[in-house]
Backbone as CSV, one residue per row, in Angstrom:
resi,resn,N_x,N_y,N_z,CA_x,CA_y,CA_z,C_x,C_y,C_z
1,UNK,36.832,2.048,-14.787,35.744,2.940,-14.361,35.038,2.368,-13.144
2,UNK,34.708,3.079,-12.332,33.782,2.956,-11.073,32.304,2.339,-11.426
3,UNK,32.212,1.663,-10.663,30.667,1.253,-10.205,30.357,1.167,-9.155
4,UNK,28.824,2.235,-9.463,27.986,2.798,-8.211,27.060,1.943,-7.787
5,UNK,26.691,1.642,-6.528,26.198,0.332,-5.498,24.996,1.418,-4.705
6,UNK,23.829,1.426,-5.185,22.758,2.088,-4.577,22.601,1.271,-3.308
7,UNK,22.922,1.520,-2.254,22.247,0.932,-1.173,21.362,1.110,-0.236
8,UNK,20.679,0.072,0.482,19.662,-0.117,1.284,20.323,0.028,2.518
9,UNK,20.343,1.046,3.413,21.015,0.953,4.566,20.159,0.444,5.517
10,UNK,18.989,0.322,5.440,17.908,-0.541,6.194,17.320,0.745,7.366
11,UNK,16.356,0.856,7.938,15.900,1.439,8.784,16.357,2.156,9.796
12,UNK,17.399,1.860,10.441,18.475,2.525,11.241,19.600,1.497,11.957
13,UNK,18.846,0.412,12.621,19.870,-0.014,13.363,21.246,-0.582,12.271
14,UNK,22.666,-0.419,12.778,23.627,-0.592,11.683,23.915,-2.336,11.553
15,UNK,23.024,-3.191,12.015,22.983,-4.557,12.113,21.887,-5.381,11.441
16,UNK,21.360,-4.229,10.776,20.005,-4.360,9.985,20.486,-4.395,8.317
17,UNK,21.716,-3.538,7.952,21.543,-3.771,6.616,22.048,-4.994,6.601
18,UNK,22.072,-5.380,4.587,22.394,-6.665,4.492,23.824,-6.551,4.532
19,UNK,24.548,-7.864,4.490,25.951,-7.936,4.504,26.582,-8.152,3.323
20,UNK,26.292,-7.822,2.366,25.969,-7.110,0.661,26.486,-6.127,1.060
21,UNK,25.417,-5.431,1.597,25.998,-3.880,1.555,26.799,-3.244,2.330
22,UNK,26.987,-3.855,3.251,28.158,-3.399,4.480,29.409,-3.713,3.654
23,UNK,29.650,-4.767,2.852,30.413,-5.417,2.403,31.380,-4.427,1.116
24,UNK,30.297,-4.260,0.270,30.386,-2.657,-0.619,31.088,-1.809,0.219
25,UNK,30.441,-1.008,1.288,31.042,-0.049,1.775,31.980,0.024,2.630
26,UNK,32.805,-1.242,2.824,34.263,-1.492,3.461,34.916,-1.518,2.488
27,UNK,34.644,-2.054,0.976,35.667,-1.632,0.335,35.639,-0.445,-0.733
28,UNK,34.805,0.567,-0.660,34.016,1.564,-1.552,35.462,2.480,-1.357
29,UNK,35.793,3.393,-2.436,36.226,4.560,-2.586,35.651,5.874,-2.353
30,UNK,34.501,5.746,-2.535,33.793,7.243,-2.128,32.358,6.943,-1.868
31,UNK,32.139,7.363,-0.976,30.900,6.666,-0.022,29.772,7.868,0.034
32,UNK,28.686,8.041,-0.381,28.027,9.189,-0.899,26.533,8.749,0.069
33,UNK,26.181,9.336,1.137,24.969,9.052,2.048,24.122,9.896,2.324
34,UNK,22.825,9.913,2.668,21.956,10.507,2.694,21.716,10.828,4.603
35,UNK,22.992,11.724,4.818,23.028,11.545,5.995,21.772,12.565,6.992
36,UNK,21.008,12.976,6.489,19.298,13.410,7.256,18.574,12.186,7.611
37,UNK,18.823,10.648,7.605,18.106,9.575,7.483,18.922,8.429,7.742
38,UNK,20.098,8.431,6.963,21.200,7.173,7.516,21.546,7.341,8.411
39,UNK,21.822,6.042,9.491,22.792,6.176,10.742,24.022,6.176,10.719
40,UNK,24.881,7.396,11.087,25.940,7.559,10.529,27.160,6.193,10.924
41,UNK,26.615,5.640,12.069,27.464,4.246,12.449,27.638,3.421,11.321
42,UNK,26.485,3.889,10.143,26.343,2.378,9.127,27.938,2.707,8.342
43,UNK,27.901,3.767,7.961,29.351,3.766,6.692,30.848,3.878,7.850
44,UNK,30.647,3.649,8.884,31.503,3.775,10.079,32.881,2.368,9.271
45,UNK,32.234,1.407,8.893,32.898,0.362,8.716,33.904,0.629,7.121
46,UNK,33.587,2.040,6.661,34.591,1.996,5.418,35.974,2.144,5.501
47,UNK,36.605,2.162,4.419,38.166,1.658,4.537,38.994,3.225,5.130
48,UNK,39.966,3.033,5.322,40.803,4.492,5.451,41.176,5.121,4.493
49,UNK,40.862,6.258,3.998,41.305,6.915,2.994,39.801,7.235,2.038
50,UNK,39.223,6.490,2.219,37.816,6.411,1.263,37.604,8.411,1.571
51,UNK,36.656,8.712,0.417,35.868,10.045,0.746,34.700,9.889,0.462
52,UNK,34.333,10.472,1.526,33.027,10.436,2.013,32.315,12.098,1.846
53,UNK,30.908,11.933,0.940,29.433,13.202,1.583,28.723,12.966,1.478
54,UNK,28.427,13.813,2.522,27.025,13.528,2.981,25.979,14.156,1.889
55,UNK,24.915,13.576,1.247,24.031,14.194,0.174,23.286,15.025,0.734
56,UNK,23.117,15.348,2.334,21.229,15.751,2.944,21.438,17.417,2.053
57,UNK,22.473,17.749,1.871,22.749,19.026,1.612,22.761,19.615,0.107
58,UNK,22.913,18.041,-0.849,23.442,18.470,-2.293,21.857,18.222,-3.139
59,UNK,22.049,18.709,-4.408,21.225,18.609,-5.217,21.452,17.290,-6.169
60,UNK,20.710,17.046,-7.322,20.904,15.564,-7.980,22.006,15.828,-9.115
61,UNK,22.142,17.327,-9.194,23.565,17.361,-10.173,24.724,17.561,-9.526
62,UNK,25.370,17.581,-7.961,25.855,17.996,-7.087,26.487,16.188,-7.196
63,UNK,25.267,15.615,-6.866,25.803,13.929,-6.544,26.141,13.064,-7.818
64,UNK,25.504,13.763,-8.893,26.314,12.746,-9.833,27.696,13.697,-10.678
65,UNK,27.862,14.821,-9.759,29.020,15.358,-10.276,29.841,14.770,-9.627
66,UNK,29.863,14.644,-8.360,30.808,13.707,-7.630,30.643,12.056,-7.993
67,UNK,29.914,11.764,-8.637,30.329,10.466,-9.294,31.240,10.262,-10.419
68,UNK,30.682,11.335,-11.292,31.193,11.703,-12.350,32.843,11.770,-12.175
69,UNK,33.459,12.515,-11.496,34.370,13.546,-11.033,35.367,11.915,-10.848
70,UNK,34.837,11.518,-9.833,35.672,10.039,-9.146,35.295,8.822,-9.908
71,UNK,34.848,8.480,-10.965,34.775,7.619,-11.639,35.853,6.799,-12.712
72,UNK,36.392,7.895,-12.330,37.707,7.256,-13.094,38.902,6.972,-12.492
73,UNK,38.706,7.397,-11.159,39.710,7.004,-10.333,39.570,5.986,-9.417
74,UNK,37.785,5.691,-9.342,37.577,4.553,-8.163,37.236,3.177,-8.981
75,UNK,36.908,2.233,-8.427,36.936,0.810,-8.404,35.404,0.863,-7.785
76,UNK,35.389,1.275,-6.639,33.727,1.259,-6.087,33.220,2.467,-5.462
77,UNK,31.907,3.144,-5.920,31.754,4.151,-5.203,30.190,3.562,-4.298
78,UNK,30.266,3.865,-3.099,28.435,3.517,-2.487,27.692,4.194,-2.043
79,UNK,26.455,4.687,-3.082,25.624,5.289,-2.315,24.822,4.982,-1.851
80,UNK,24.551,5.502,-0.324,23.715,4.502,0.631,22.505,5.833,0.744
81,UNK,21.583,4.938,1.031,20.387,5.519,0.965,19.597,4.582,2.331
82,UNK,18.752,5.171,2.805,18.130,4.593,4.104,17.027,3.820,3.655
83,UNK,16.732,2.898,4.762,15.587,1.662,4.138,15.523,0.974,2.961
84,UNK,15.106,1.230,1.933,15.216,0.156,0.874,15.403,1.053,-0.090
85,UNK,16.148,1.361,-1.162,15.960,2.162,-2.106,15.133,2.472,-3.353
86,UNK,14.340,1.497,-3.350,13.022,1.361,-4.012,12.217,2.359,-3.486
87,UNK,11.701,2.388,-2.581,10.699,3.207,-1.587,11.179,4.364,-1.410
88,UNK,10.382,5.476,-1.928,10.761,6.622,-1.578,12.088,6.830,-1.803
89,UNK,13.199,6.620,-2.752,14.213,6.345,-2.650,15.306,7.509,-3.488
90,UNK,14.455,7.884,-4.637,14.792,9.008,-5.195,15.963,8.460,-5.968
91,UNK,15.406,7.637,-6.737,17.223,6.335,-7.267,16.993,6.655,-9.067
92,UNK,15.881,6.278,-9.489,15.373,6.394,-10.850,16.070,7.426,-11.575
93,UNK,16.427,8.208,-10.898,16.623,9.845,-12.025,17.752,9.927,-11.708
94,UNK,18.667,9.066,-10.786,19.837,8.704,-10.501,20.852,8.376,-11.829
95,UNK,19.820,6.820,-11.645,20.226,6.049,-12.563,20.427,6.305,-13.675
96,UNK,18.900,7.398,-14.066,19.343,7.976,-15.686,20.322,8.813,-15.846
97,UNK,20.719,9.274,-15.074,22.153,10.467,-14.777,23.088,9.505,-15.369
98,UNK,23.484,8.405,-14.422,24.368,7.012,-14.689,24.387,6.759,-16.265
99,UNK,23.086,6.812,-16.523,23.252,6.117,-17.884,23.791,6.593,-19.214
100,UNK,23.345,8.294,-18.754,24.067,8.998,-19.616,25.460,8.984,-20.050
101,UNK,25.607,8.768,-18.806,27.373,8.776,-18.516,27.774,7.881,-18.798
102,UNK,27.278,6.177,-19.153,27.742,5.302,-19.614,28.496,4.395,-18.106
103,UNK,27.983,4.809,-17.003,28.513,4.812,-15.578,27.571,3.024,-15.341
104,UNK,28.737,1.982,-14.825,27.276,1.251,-14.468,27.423,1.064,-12.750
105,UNK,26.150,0.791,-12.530,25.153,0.478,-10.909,24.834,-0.810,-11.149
106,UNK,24.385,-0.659,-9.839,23.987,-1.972,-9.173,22.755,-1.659,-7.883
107,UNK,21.424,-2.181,-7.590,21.184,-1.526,-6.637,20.875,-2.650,-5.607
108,UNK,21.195,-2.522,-4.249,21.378,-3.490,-3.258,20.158,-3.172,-2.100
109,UNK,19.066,-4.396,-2.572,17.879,-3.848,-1.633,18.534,-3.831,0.108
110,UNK,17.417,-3.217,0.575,17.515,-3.353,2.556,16.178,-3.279,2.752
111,UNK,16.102,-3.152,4.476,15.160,-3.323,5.144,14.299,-2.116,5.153
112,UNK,13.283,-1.871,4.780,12.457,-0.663,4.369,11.826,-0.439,6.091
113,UNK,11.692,1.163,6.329,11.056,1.049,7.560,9.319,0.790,7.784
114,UNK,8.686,0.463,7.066,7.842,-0.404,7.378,8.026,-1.657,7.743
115,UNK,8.668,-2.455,7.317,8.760,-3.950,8.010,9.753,-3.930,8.879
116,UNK,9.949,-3.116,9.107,11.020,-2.780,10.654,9.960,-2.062,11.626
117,UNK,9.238,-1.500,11.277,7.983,-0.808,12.427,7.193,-2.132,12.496
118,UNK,6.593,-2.921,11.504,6.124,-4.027,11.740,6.750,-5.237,12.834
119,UNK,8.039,-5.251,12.368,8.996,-6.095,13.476,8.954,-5.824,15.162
120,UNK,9.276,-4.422,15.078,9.273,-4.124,16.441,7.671,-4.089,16.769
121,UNK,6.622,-4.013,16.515,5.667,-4.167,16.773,5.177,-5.640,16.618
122,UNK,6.007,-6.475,16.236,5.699,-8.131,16.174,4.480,-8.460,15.714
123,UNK,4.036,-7.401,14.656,2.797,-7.689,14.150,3.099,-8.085,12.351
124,UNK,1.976,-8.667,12.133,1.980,-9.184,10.466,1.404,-8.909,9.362
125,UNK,1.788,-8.165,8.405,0.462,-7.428,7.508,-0.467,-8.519,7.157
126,UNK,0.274,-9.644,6.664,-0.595,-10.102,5.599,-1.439,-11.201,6.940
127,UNK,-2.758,-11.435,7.729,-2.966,-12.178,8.523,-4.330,-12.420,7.393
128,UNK,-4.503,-14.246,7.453,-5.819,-14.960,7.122,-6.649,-14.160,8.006
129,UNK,-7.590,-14.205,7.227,-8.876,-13.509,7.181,-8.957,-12.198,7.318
130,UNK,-7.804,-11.293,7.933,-8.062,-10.002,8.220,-7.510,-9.165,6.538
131,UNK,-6.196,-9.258,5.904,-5.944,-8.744,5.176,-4.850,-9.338,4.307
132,UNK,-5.085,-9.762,2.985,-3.303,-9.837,2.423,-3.479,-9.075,1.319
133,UNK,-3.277,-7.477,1.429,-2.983,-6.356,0.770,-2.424,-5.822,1.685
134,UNK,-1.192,-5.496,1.559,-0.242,-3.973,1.881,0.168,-2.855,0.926
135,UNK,-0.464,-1.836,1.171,-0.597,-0.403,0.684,0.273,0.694,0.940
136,UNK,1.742,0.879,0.519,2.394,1.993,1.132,1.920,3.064,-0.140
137,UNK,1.936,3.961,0.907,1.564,5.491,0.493,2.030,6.172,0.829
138,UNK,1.696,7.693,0.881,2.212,8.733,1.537,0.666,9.574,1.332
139,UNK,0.772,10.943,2.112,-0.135,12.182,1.947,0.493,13.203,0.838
140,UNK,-0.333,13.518,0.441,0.098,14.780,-0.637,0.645,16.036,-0.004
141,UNK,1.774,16.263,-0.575,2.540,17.632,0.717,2.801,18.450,-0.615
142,UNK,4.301,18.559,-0.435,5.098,19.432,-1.542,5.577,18.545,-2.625
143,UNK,5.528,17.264,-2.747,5.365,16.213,-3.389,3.887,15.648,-3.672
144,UNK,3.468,16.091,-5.065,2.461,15.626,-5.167,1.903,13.926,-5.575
145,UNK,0.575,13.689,-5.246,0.207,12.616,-5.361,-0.715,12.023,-6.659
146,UNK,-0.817,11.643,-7.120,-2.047,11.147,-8.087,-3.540,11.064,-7.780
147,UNK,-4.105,11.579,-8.781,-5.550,11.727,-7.847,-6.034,10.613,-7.612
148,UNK,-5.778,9.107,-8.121,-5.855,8.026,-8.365,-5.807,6.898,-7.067
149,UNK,-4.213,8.036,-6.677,-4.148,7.150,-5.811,-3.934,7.730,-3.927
150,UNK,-5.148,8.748,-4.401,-5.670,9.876,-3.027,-5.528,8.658,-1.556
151,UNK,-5.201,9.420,-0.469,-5.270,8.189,0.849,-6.695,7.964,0.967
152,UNK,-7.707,9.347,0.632,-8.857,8.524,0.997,-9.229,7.717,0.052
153,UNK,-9.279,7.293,-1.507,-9.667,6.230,-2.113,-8.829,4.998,-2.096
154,UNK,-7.718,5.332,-1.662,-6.620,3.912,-1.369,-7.700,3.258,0.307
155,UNK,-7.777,4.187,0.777,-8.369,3.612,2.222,-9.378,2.923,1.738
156,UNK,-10.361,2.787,1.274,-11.635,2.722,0.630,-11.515,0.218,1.057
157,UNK,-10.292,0.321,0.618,-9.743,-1.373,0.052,-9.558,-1.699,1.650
158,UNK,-9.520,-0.708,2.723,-9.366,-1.002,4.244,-8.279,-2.649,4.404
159,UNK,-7.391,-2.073,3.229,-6.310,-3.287,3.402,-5.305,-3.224,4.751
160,UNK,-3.903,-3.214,4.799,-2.847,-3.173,5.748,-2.611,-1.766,4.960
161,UNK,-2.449,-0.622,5.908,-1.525,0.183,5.311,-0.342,0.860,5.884
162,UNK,0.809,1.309,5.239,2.062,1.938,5.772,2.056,2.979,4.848
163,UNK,1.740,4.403,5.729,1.569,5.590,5.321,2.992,6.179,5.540
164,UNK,3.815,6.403,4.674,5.098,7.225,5.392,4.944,8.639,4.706
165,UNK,6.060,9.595,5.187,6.134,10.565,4.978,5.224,11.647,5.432
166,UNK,4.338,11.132,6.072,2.691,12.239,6.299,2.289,12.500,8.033
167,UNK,3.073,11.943,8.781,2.774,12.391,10.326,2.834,13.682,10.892
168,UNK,3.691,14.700,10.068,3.428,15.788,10.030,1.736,16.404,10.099
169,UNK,1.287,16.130,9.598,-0.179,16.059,8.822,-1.357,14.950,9.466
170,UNK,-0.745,14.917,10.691,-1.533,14.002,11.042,-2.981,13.594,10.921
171,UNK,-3.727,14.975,11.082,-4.963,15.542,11.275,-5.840,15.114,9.454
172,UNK,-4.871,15.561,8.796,-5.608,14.890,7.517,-5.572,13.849,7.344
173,UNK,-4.706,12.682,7.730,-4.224,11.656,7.681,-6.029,11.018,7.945
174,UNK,-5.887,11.373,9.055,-7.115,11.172,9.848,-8.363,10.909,9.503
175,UNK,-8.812,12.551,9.131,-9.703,12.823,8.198,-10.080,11.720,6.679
176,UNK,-8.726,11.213,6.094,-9.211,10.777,4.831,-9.534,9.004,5.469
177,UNK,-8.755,8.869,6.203,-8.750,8.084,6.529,-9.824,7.336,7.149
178,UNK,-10.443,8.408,8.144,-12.461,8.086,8.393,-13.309,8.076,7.959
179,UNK,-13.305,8.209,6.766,-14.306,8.247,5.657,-14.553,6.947,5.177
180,UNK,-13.170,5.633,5.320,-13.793,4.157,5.236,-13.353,3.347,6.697
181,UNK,-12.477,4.048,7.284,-11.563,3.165,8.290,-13.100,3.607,9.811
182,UNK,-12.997,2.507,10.754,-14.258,3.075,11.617,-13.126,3.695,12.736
183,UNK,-13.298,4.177,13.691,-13.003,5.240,14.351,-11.857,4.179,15.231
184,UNK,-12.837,2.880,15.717,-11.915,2.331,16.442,-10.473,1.336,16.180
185,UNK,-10.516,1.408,14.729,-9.502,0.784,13.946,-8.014,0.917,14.593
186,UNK,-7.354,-0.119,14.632,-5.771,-0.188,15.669,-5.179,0.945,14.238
187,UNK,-4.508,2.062,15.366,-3.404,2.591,14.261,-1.692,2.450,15.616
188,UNK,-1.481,2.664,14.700,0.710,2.251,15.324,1.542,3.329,14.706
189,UNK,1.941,4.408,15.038,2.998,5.005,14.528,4.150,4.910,15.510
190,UNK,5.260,4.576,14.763,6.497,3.856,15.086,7.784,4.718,14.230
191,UNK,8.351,6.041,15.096,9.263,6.789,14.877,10.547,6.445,14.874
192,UNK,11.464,6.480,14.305,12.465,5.742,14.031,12.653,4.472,14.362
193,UNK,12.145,3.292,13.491,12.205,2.070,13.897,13.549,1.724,14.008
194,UNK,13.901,0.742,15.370,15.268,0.340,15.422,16.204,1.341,15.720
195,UNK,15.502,2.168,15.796,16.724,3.144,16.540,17.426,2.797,18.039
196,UNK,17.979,3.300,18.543,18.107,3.688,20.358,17.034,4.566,20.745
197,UNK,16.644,5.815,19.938,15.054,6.801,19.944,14.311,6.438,19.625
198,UNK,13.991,5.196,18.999,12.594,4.898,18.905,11.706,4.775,19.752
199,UNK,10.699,5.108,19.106,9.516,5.848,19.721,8.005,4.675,19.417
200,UNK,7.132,4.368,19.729,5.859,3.661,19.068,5.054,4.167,19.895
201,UNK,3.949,4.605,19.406,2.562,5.024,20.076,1.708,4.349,19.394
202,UNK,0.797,3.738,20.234,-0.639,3.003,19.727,-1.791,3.554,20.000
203,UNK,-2.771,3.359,19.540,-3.668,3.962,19.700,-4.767,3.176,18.890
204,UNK,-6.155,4.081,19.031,-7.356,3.747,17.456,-6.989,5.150,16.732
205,UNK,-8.003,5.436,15.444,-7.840,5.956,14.698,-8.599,7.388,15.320
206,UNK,-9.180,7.200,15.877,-10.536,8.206,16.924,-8.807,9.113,17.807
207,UNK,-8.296,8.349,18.756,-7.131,9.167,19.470,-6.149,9.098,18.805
208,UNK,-5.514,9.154,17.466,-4.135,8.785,17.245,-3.426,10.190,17.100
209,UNK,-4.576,10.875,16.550,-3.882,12.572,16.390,-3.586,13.158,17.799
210,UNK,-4.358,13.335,18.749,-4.413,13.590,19.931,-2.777,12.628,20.564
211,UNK,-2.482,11.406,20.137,-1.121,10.730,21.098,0.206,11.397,20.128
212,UNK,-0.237,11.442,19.032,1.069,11.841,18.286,1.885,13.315,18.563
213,UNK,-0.045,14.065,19.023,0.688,15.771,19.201,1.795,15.741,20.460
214,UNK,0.894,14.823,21.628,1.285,15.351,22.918,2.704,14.613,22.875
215,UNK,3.030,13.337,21.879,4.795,12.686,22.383,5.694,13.648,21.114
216,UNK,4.818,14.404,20.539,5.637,15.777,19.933,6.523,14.767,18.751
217,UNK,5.804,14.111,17.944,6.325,13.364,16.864,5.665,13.908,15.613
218,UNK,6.798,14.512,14.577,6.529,15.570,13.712,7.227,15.384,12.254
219,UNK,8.284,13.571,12.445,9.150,13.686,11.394,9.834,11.889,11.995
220,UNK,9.701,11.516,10.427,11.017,10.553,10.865,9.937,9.357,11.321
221,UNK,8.819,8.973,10.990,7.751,8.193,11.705,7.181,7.547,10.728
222,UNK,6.591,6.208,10.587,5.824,5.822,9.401,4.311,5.604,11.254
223,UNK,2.988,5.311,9.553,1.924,5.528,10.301,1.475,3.589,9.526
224,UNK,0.888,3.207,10.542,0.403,1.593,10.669,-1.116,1.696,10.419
225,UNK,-1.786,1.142,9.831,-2.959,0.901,10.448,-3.847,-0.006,9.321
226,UNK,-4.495,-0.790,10.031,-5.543,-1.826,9.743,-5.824,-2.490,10.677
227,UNK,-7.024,-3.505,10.763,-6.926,-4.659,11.630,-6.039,-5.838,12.278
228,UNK,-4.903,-5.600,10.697,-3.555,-6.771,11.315,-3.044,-6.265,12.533
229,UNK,-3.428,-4.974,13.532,-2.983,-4.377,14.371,-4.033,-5.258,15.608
230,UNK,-5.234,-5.611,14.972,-6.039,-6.327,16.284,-5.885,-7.823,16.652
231,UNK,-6.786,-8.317,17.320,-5.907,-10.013,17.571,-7.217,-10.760,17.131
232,UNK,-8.207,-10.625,16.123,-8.463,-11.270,15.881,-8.476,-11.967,14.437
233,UNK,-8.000,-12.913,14.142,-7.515,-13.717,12.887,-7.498,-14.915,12.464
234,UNK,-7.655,-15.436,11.532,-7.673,-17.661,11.323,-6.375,-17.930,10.720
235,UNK,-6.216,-19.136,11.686,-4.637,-19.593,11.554,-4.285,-20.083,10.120
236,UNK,-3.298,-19.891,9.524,-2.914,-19.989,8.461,-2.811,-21.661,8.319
237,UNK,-2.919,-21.451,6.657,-3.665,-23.016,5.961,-1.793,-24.018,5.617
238,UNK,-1.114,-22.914,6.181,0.588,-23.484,5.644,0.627,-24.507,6.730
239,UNK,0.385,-24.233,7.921,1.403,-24.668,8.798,-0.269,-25.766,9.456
240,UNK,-1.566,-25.897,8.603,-2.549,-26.794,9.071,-2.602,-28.063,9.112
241,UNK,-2.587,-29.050,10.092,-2.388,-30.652,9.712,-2.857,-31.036,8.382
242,UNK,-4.340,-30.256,8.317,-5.213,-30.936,7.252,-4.917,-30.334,6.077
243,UNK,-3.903,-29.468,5.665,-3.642,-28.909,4.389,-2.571,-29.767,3.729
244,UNK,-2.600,-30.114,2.440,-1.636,-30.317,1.459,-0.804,-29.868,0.737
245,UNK,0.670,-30.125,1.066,1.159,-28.960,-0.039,2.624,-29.881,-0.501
246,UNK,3.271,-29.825,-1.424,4.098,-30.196,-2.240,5.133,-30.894,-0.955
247,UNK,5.567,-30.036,0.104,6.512,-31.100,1.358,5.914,-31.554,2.637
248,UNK,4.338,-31.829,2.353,3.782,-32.177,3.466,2.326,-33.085,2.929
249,UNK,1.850,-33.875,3.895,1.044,-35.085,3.111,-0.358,-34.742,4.654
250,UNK,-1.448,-34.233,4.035,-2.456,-34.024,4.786,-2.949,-35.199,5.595
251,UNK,-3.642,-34.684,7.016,-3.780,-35.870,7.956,-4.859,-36.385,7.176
């Protein structure tokens, strides 16, 4: 029987996932991708003969019928999923499909596009003194949210945050968002990180709606924002002469 390899195809560039998972999908039998989001270069490296679909089109009984279907004929099937499959990943109700079936997985993290928008922006969530909380969220759309965990009471903690899914919406983004964040707060939205199209606009929180309309970014974007975006911060206690720590002996 087949075993299914959830993968992290990482953010876009095809040099970004891990070599785990590239590794899977050179020798996979049926290669199952979420091609509205994966770069199609990533499953470029599978074997000859493999079959390959694309999911952007199928439903969740569509994809584990085709697991189902080839499970007894493959050795490895991989479904790749973009950025990390934890996040937003839509894997959970997967898995219970899997389990029914007595089918086993494996799931192979990647590079989530927040710390790939972070990268190319060479900035750091967690900075001494400014913040070590990172907050991914989203806005409430057609997917609802918890009232719990609303953007404006998550904002409230004015930690690091990576808002995905909500640039559409910029304008509310905004809105919930000024109610604790001050106007001039660094925000970063960074449209396909690692792409060849990638895109980054900076801004404060006062112009960010206004830069996002006019570079016509509507999809495909995570949203940045806290102070780890500004330059002021205290140097970390790891790398301090005068700190002690288990492989280093204080001045």
């Amino acid at each position: 029987m087949a075993k299914v390899y959830f993968i992290g195809a990482g953010p876009g560039d095809p040099d970004l996932i891990t070599v785990r998972g590239k590794k899977i999908i050179e020798q996979a039998d049926v290669v199952i991708y979420a091609g509205s989001l994966v770069n199609r270069e990533i499953i470029e490296c599978r074997k000859p003969g493999s079959l390959v679909y694309n999911s952007a089109s199928m439903t969740l009984e569509e994809v584990i019928d085709v697991i189902r279907k080839n499970s007894a004929t493959s050795d490895i099937i991989a479904r790749v999923h973009t950025g990390d499959p934890s996040i937003y990943g839509a894997i959970r109700e997967q898995i219970d499909e899997l389990l029914k079936l007595s089918i086993p997985y494996e799931v192979v993290p990647g590079v989530s596009s927040f710390t790939a928008a972070a990268s190319v922006l060479g900035m750091e969530f967690t900075l001494p003194g400014v913040s070590q909380t990172v907050i991914c969220t989203r806005l409430e759309g057609r997917t609802p949210v918890p009232e719990s965990e609303d953007l404006e009471l998550l904002a409230s903690h004015r930690a690091s945050m990576a808002i995905f899914l909500s640039v559409h919406m910029i304008d509310e983004v905004v809105r919930k968002l000024k109610v604790h964040y001050c106007g001039d707060t660094p925000v970063a939205i960074v449209q396909k990180a690692t792409w060849p199209e990638q895109k980054i606009v900076a801004a404060t929180l006062d112009s960010i709606a206004h830069r996002v309309k006019s570079e016509e970014i509507d999809k495909t974007a995570i949203i940045l924002i806290g102070d780890f975006l500004g330059g002021e911060y205290s140097r970390s206690r790891l790398y301090d002469a005068g700190f002690t720590h288990g492989f280093r002996k204080g001045l």
